[in-house]
């Protein structure tokens, strides 16, 4: 019984690692699309084309993201804002957005 539990825990941990790896691929695709948007002006179209492709849907699924049209629109909006993923995930950016929302609500 103990071997079964250890094996299940190991497999779960491996699954979590794989999901994080695919999530990193999604973040890299977003950064590439943002770079394309700044250089060529076609970033949202690029990320939409990738997310709707077979490979893009597979990567999104493996990252734990349902590859539906709502997600594609969200990715396009994110790229359209032009904020790199490393900046968007930082604490400072989160606090800045929160402060802007508070000021907007007041």
Short mmCIF file of N, CA and C in Angstrom, two decimals:
data_model
loop_
_atom_site.label_atom_id
_atom_site.label_comp_id
_atom_site.label_asym_id
_atom_site.label_seq_id
_atom_site.Cartn_x
_atom_site.Cartn_y
_atom_site.Cartn_z
N UNK A 1 0.83 -1.20 0.00
CA UNK A 1 0.00 0.00 0.00
C UNK A 1 0.87 1.25 0.00
N UNK A 2 1.95 1.23 0.79
CA UNK A 2 2.82 2.41 0.85
C UNK A 2 3.46 2.68 -0.50
N UNK A 3 3.85 1.64 -1.23
CA UNK A 3 4.44 1.83 -2.55
C UNK A 3 3.46 2.48 -3.52
N UNK A 4 2.17 2.11 -3.41
CA UNK A 4 1.15 2.69 -4.27
C UNK A 4 1.01 4.19 -4.00
N UNK A 5 0.98 4.57 -2.73
CA UNK A 5 0.85 5.98 -2.36
C UNK A 5 2.07 6.76 -2.83
N UNK A 6 3.27 6.19 -2.64
CA UNK A 6 4.48 6.87 -3.09
C UNK A 6 4.48 7.04 -4.61
N UNK A 7 4.05 6.01 -5.31
CA UNK A 7 3.99 6.08 -6.78
C UNK A 7 2.99 7.11 -7.25
N UNK A 8 1.85 7.18 -6.59
CA UNK A 8 0.83 8.16 -6.95
C UNK A 8 1.32 9.58 -6.69
N UNK A 9 1.97 9.78 -5.55
CA UNK A 9 2.51 11.10 -5.22
C UNK A 9 3.59 11.51 -6.23
N UNK A 10 4.42 10.56 -6.63
CA UNK A 10 5.47 10.84 -7.61
C UNK A 10 4.85 11.23 -8.95
N UNK A 11 3.85 10.47 -9.38
CA UNK A 11 3.21 10.75 -10.66
C UNK A 11 2.51 12.11 -10.64
N UNK A 12 1.89 12.44 -9.52
CA UNK A 12 1.23 13.74 -9.39
C UNK A 12 2.25 14.87 -9.47
N UNK A 13 3.38 14.69 -8.81
CA UNK A 13 4.44 15.70 -8.83
C UNK A 13 5.00 15.86 -10.25
N UNK A 14 5.17 14.75 -10.94
CA UNK A 14 5.66 14.82 -12.33
C UNK A 14 4.66 15.56 -13.21
N UNK A 15 3.37 15.30 -12.99
CA UNK A 15 2.34 16.00 -13.75
C UNK A 15 2.36 17.50 -13.51
N UNK A 16 2.57 17.87 -12.26
CA UNK A 16 2.65 19.30 -11.92
C UNK A 16 3.86 19.96 -12.59
N UNK A 17 4.98 19.25 -12.62
CA UNK A 17 6.17 19.79 -13.28
C UNK A 17 5.94 19.97 -14.77
N UNK A 18 5.30 19.00 -15.38
CA UNK A 18 5.02 19.09 -16.82
C UNK A 18 4.07 20.26 -17.11
N UNK A 19 3.07 20.44 -16.27
CA UNK A 19 2.13 21.55 -16.45
C UNK A 19 2.86 22.89 -16.36
N UNK A 20 3.78 23.01 -15.40
CA UNK A 20 4.55 24.25 -15.26
C UNK A 20 5.44 24.49 -16.48
N UNK A 21 5.99 23.43 -17.03
CA UNK A 21 6.83 23.55 -18.22
C UNK A 21 6.01 24.08 -19.39
N UNK A 22 4.82 23.52 -19.60
CA UNK A 22 3.98 23.99 -20.69
C UNK A 22 3.47 25.41 -20.44
N UNK A 23 3.24 25.76 -19.18
CA UNK A 23 2.85 27.13 -18.86
C UNK A 23 3.97 28.10 -19.24
N UNK A 24 5.21 27.69 -19.04
CA UNK A 24 6.35 28.53 -19.43
C UNK A 24 6.39 28.71 -20.95
N UNK A 25 6.00 27.69 -21.69
CA UNK A 25 5.95 27.79 -23.15
C UNK A 25 4.88 28.81 -23.57
N UNK A 26 3.75 28.80 -22.88
CA UNK A 26 2.68 29.77 -23.16
C UNK A 26 3.18 31.19 -22.89
N UNK A 27 3.87 31.38 -21.77
CA UNK A 27 4.42 32.71 -21.45
C UNK A 27 5.44 33.16 -22.50
N UNK A 28 6.26 32.22 -22.98
CA UNK A 28 7.23 32.57 -24.03
C UNK A 28 6.52 32.95 -25.32
N UNK A 29 5.43 32.25 -25.65
CA UNK A 29 4.67 32.58 -26.85
C UNK A 29 4.06 33.98 -26.72
N UNK A 30 3.58 34.32 -25.52
CA UNK A 30 3.04 35.65 -25.29
C UNK A 30 4.12 36.72 -25.46
N UNK A 31 5.30 36.48 -24.90
CA UNK A 31 6.40 37.44 -25.04
C UNK A 31 6.80 37.61 -26.51
N UNK A 32 6.83 36.50 -27.25
CA UNK A 32 7.16 36.60 -28.69
C UNK A 32 6.11 37.42 -29.43
N UNK A 33 4.84 37.20 -29.10
CA UNK A 33 3.78 37.96 -29.76
C UNK A 33 3.86 39.44 -29.40
N UNK A 34 4.21 39.75 -28.16
CA UNK A 34 4.36 41.15 -27.75
C UNK A 34 5.52 41.80 -28.51
N UNK A 35 6.61 41.06 -28.67
CA UNK A 35 7.75 41.57 -29.44
C UNK A 35 7.34 41.80 -30.90
N UNK A 36 6.58 40.87 -31.47
CA UNK A 36 6.09 41.05 -32.85
C UNK A 36 5.18 42.26 -32.95
N UNK A 37 4.37 42.47 -31.91
CA UNK A 37 3.44 43.60 -31.93
C UNK A 37 4.21 44.91 -31.93
N UNK A 38 5.27 44.98 -31.14
CA UNK A 38 6.06 46.21 -31.09
C UNK A 38 6.84 46.43 -32.39
N UNK A 39 7.28 45.33 -33.00
CA UNK A 39 8.11 45.44 -34.20
C UNK A 39 7.27 45.57 -35.48
N UNK A 40 6.25 44.72 -35.61
CA UNK A 40 5.49 44.65 -36.85
C UNK A 40 4.02 45.09 -36.70
N UNK A 41 3.52 45.17 -35.46
CA UNK A 41 2.14 45.57 -35.25
C UNK A 41 1.11 44.47 -35.43
N UNK A 42 1.56 43.20 -35.43
CA UNK A 42 0.62 42.11 -35.65
C UNK A 42 0.62 41.07 -34.52
N UNK A 43 0.96 41.49 -33.32
CA UNK A 43 1.07 40.56 -32.19
C UNK A 43 -0.21 39.84 -31.84
N UNK A 44 -1.34 40.56 -31.67
CA UNK A 44 -2.58 39.85 -31.32
C UNK A 44 -3.00 38.82 -32.37
N UNK A 45 -2.78 39.13 -33.64
CA UNK A 45 -3.11 38.16 -34.69
C UNK A 45 -2.20 36.94 -34.62
N UNK A 46 -0.92 37.18 -34.30
CA UNK A 46 0.03 36.08 -34.20
C UNK A 46 -0.33 35.12 -33.06
N UNK A 47 -0.65 35.68 -31.89
CA UNK A 47 -0.97 34.81 -30.75
C UNK A 47 -2.30 34.09 -31.01
N UNK A 48 -3.23 34.75 -31.68
CA UNK A 48 -4.50 34.09 -32.00
C UNK A 48 -4.28 32.94 -32.97
N UNK A 49 -3.45 33.16 -33.98
CA UNK A 49 -3.15 32.10 -34.94
C UNK A 49 -2.49 30.92 -34.25
N UNK A 50 -1.54 31.22 -33.34
CA UNK A 50 -0.86 30.15 -32.61
C UNK A 50 -1.83 29.40 -31.70
N UNK A 51 -2.65 30.13 -30.95
CA UNK A 51 -3.56 29.50 -29.99
C UNK A 51 -4.62 28.66 -30.68
N UNK A 52 -4.98 29.02 -31.90
CA UNK A 52 -5.99 28.25 -32.64
C UNK A 52 -5.39 27.09 -33.42
N UNK A 53 -4.06 27.06 -33.54
CA UNK A 53 -3.40 25.97 -34.26
C UNK A 53 -3.43 24.69 -33.43
N UNK A 54 -3.15 23.59 -34.08
CA UNK A 54 -3.14 22.31 -33.37
C UNK A 54 -2.09 22.30 -32.27
N UNK A 55 -0.89 22.78 -32.58
CA UNK A 55 0.18 22.82 -31.58
C UNK A 55 -0.17 23.75 -30.42
N UNK A 56 -0.72 24.91 -30.74
CA UNK A 56 -1.10 25.85 -29.69
C UNK A 56 -2.16 25.28 -28.77
N UNK A 57 -3.18 24.64 -29.34
CA UNK A 57 -4.23 24.03 -28.51
C UNK A 57 -3.65 22.93 -27.63
N UNK A 58 -2.72 22.17 -28.18
CA UNK A 58 -2.09 21.10 -27.40
C UNK A 58 -1.28 21.66 -26.24
N UNK A 59 -0.51 22.71 -26.49
CA UNK A 59 0.30 23.33 -25.44
C UNK A 59 -0.59 23.94 -24.37
N UNK A 60 -1.64 24.64 -24.79
CA UNK A 60 -2.56 25.23 -23.81
C UNK A 60 -3.21 24.15 -22.96
N UNK A 61 -3.63 23.06 -23.58
CA UNK A 61 -4.24 21.96 -22.83
C UNK A 61 -3.26 21.36 -21.83
N UNK A 62 -2.04 21.15 -22.27
CA UNK A 62 -1.03 20.57 -21.38
C UNK A 62 -0.67 21.52 -20.24
N UNK A 63 -0.86 22.82 -20.45
CA UNK A 63 -0.60 23.81 -19.40
C UNK A 63 -1.77 23.92 -18.45
N UNK A 64 -2.86 23.21 -18.74
CA UNK A 64 -4.03 23.26 -17.88
C UNK A 64 -4.98 24.39 -18.25
N UNK A 65 -4.87 24.90 -19.47
CA UNK A 65 -5.72 25.99 -19.93
C UNK A 65 -6.65 25.44 -21.01
N UNK A 66 -7.94 25.67 -20.85
CA UNK A 66 -8.91 25.21 -21.83
C UNK A 66 -8.78 26.07 -23.09
N UNK A 67 -8.43 25.47 -24.23
CA UNK A 67 -8.17 26.28 -25.43
C UNK A 67 -9.45 26.67 -26.18
N UNK A 68 -10.29 27.47 -25.53
CA UNK A 68 -11.51 27.91 -26.19
C UNK A 68 -11.35 29.34 -26.71
N UNK A 69 -12.38 29.84 -27.37
CA UNK A 69 -12.30 31.16 -28.01
C UNK A 69 -12.17 32.29 -26.98
N UNK A 70 -12.76 32.11 -25.82
CA UNK A 70 -12.63 33.12 -24.76
C UNK A 70 -11.17 33.27 -24.33
N UNK A 71 -10.46 32.17 -24.23
CA UNK A 71 -9.04 32.20 -23.87
C UNK A 71 -8.24 32.90 -24.97
N UNK A 72 -8.55 32.59 -26.23
CA UNK A 72 -7.85 33.23 -27.35
C UNK A 72 -8.04 34.74 -27.30
N UNK A 73 -9.27 35.19 -27.02
CA UNK A 73 -9.52 36.62 -26.93
C UNK A 73 -8.76 37.25 -25.76
N UNK A 74 -8.66 36.53 -24.65
CA UNK A 74 -7.90 37.02 -23.51
C UNK A 74 -6.42 37.14 -23.83
N UNK A 75 -5.88 36.16 -24.54
CA UNK A 75 -4.48 36.22 -24.95
C UNK A 75 -4.24 37.41 -25.89
N UNK A 76 -5.19 37.63 -26.80
CA UNK A 76 -5.07 38.76 -27.72
C UNK A 76 -5.11 40.08 -26.97
N UNK A 77 -5.99 40.20 -25.99
CA UNK A 77 -6.06 41.43 -25.18
C UNK A 77 -4.77 41.65 -24.41
N UNK A 78 -4.23 40.57 -23.85
CA UNK A 78 -2.98 40.67 -23.09
C UNK A 78 -1.85 41.18 -23.99
N UNK A 79 -1.75 40.60 -25.18
CA UNK A 79 -0.70 41.02 -26.12
C UNK A 79 -0.93 42.46 -26.55
N UNK A 80 -2.18 42.83 -26.74
CA UNK A 80 -2.51 44.19 -27.15
C UNK A 80 -2.09 45.24 -26.13
N UNK A 81 -2.08 44.86 -24.87
CA UNK A 81 -1.66 45.81 -23.82
C UNK A 81 -0.16 46.07 -23.87
N UNK A 82 0.60 45.11 -24.38
CA UNK A 82 2.03 45.30 -24.57
C UNK A 82 2.88 45.18 -23.33
N UNK A 83 2.36 44.62 -22.25
CA UNK A 83 3.13 44.45 -21.02
C UNK A 83 3.76 43.06 -21.03
N UNK A 84 5.07 42.99 -20.95
CA UNK A 84 5.77 41.69 -20.97
C UNK A 84 5.32 40.84 -19.79
N UNK A 85 5.38 39.54 -19.96
CA UNK A 85 4.86 38.64 -18.92
C UNK A 85 5.65 38.75 -17.63
N UNK A 86 6.94 38.94 -17.72
CA UNK A 86 7.74 39.06 -16.49
C UNK A 86 7.34 40.30 -15.70
N UNK A 87 6.98 41.36 -16.39
CA UNK A 87 6.54 42.59 -15.72
C UNK A 87 5.13 42.41 -15.18
N UNK A 88 4.26 41.80 -15.98
CA UNK A 88 2.86 41.61 -15.57
C UNK A 88 2.74 40.71 -14.35
N UNK A 89 3.67 39.79 -14.19
CA UNK A 89 3.63 38.87 -13.05
C UNK A 89 4.35 39.40 -11.83
N UNK A 90 4.96 40.57 -11.94
CA UNK A 90 5.72 41.12 -10.82
C UNK A 90 4.79 41.77 -9.80
N UNK A 91 5.25 41.88 -8.60
CA UNK A 91 4.48 42.48 -7.51
C UNK A 91 4.23 43.97 -7.76
N UNK A 92 5.23 44.67 -8.27
CA UNK A 92 5.09 46.10 -8.51
C UNK A 92 3.98 46.40 -9.50
N UNK A 93 3.94 45.63 -10.57
CA UNK A 93 2.91 45.84 -11.58
C UNK A 93 1.53 45.54 -11.01
N UNK A 94 1.45 44.50 -10.21
CA UNK A 94 0.17 44.15 -9.58
C UNK A 94 -0.30 45.27 -8.66
N UNK A 95 0.60 45.82 -7.87
CA UNK A 95 0.25 46.92 -6.97
C UNK A 95 -0.13 48.17 -7.76
N UNK A 96 0.56 48.44 -8.87
CA UNK A 96 0.25 49.60 -9.69
C UNK A 96 -1.16 49.48 -10.30
N UNK A 97 -1.49 48.27 -10.81
CA UNK A 97 -2.82 48.06 -11.36
C UNK A 97 -3.90 48.19 -10.31
N UNK A 98 -3.61 47.67 -9.12
CA UNK A 98 -4.58 47.76 -8.02
C UNK A 98 -4.82 49.22 -7.64
N UNK A 99 -3.75 50.01 -7.55
CA UNK A 99 -3.87 51.42 -7.22
C UNK A 99 -4.64 52.17 -8.30
N UNK A 100 -4.41 51.82 -9.56
CA UNK A 100 -5.13 52.46 -10.66
C UNK A 100 -6.61 52.12 -10.60
N UNK A 101 -6.94 50.89 -10.26
CA UNK A 101 -8.34 50.49 -10.13
C UNK A 101 -9.01 51.23 -8.98
N UNK A 102 -8.30 51.40 -7.87
CA UNK A 102 -8.84 52.10 -6.73
C UNK A 102 -9.11 53.57 -7.09
N UNK A 103 -8.16 54.18 -7.80
CA UNK A 103 -8.32 55.59 -8.20
C UNK A 103 -9.47 55.73 -9.20
N UNK A 104 -9.63 54.74 -10.05
CA UNK A 104 -10.70 54.77 -11.04
C UNK A 104 -12.06 54.62 -10.38
N UNK A 105 -12.13 53.79 -9.34
CA UNK A 105 -13.40 53.55 -8.64
C UNK A 105 -13.81 54.77 -7.79
N UNK A 106 -12.83 55.56 -7.37
CA UNK A 106 -13.13 56.73 -6.51
C UNK A 106 -13.60 57.93 -7.28
#
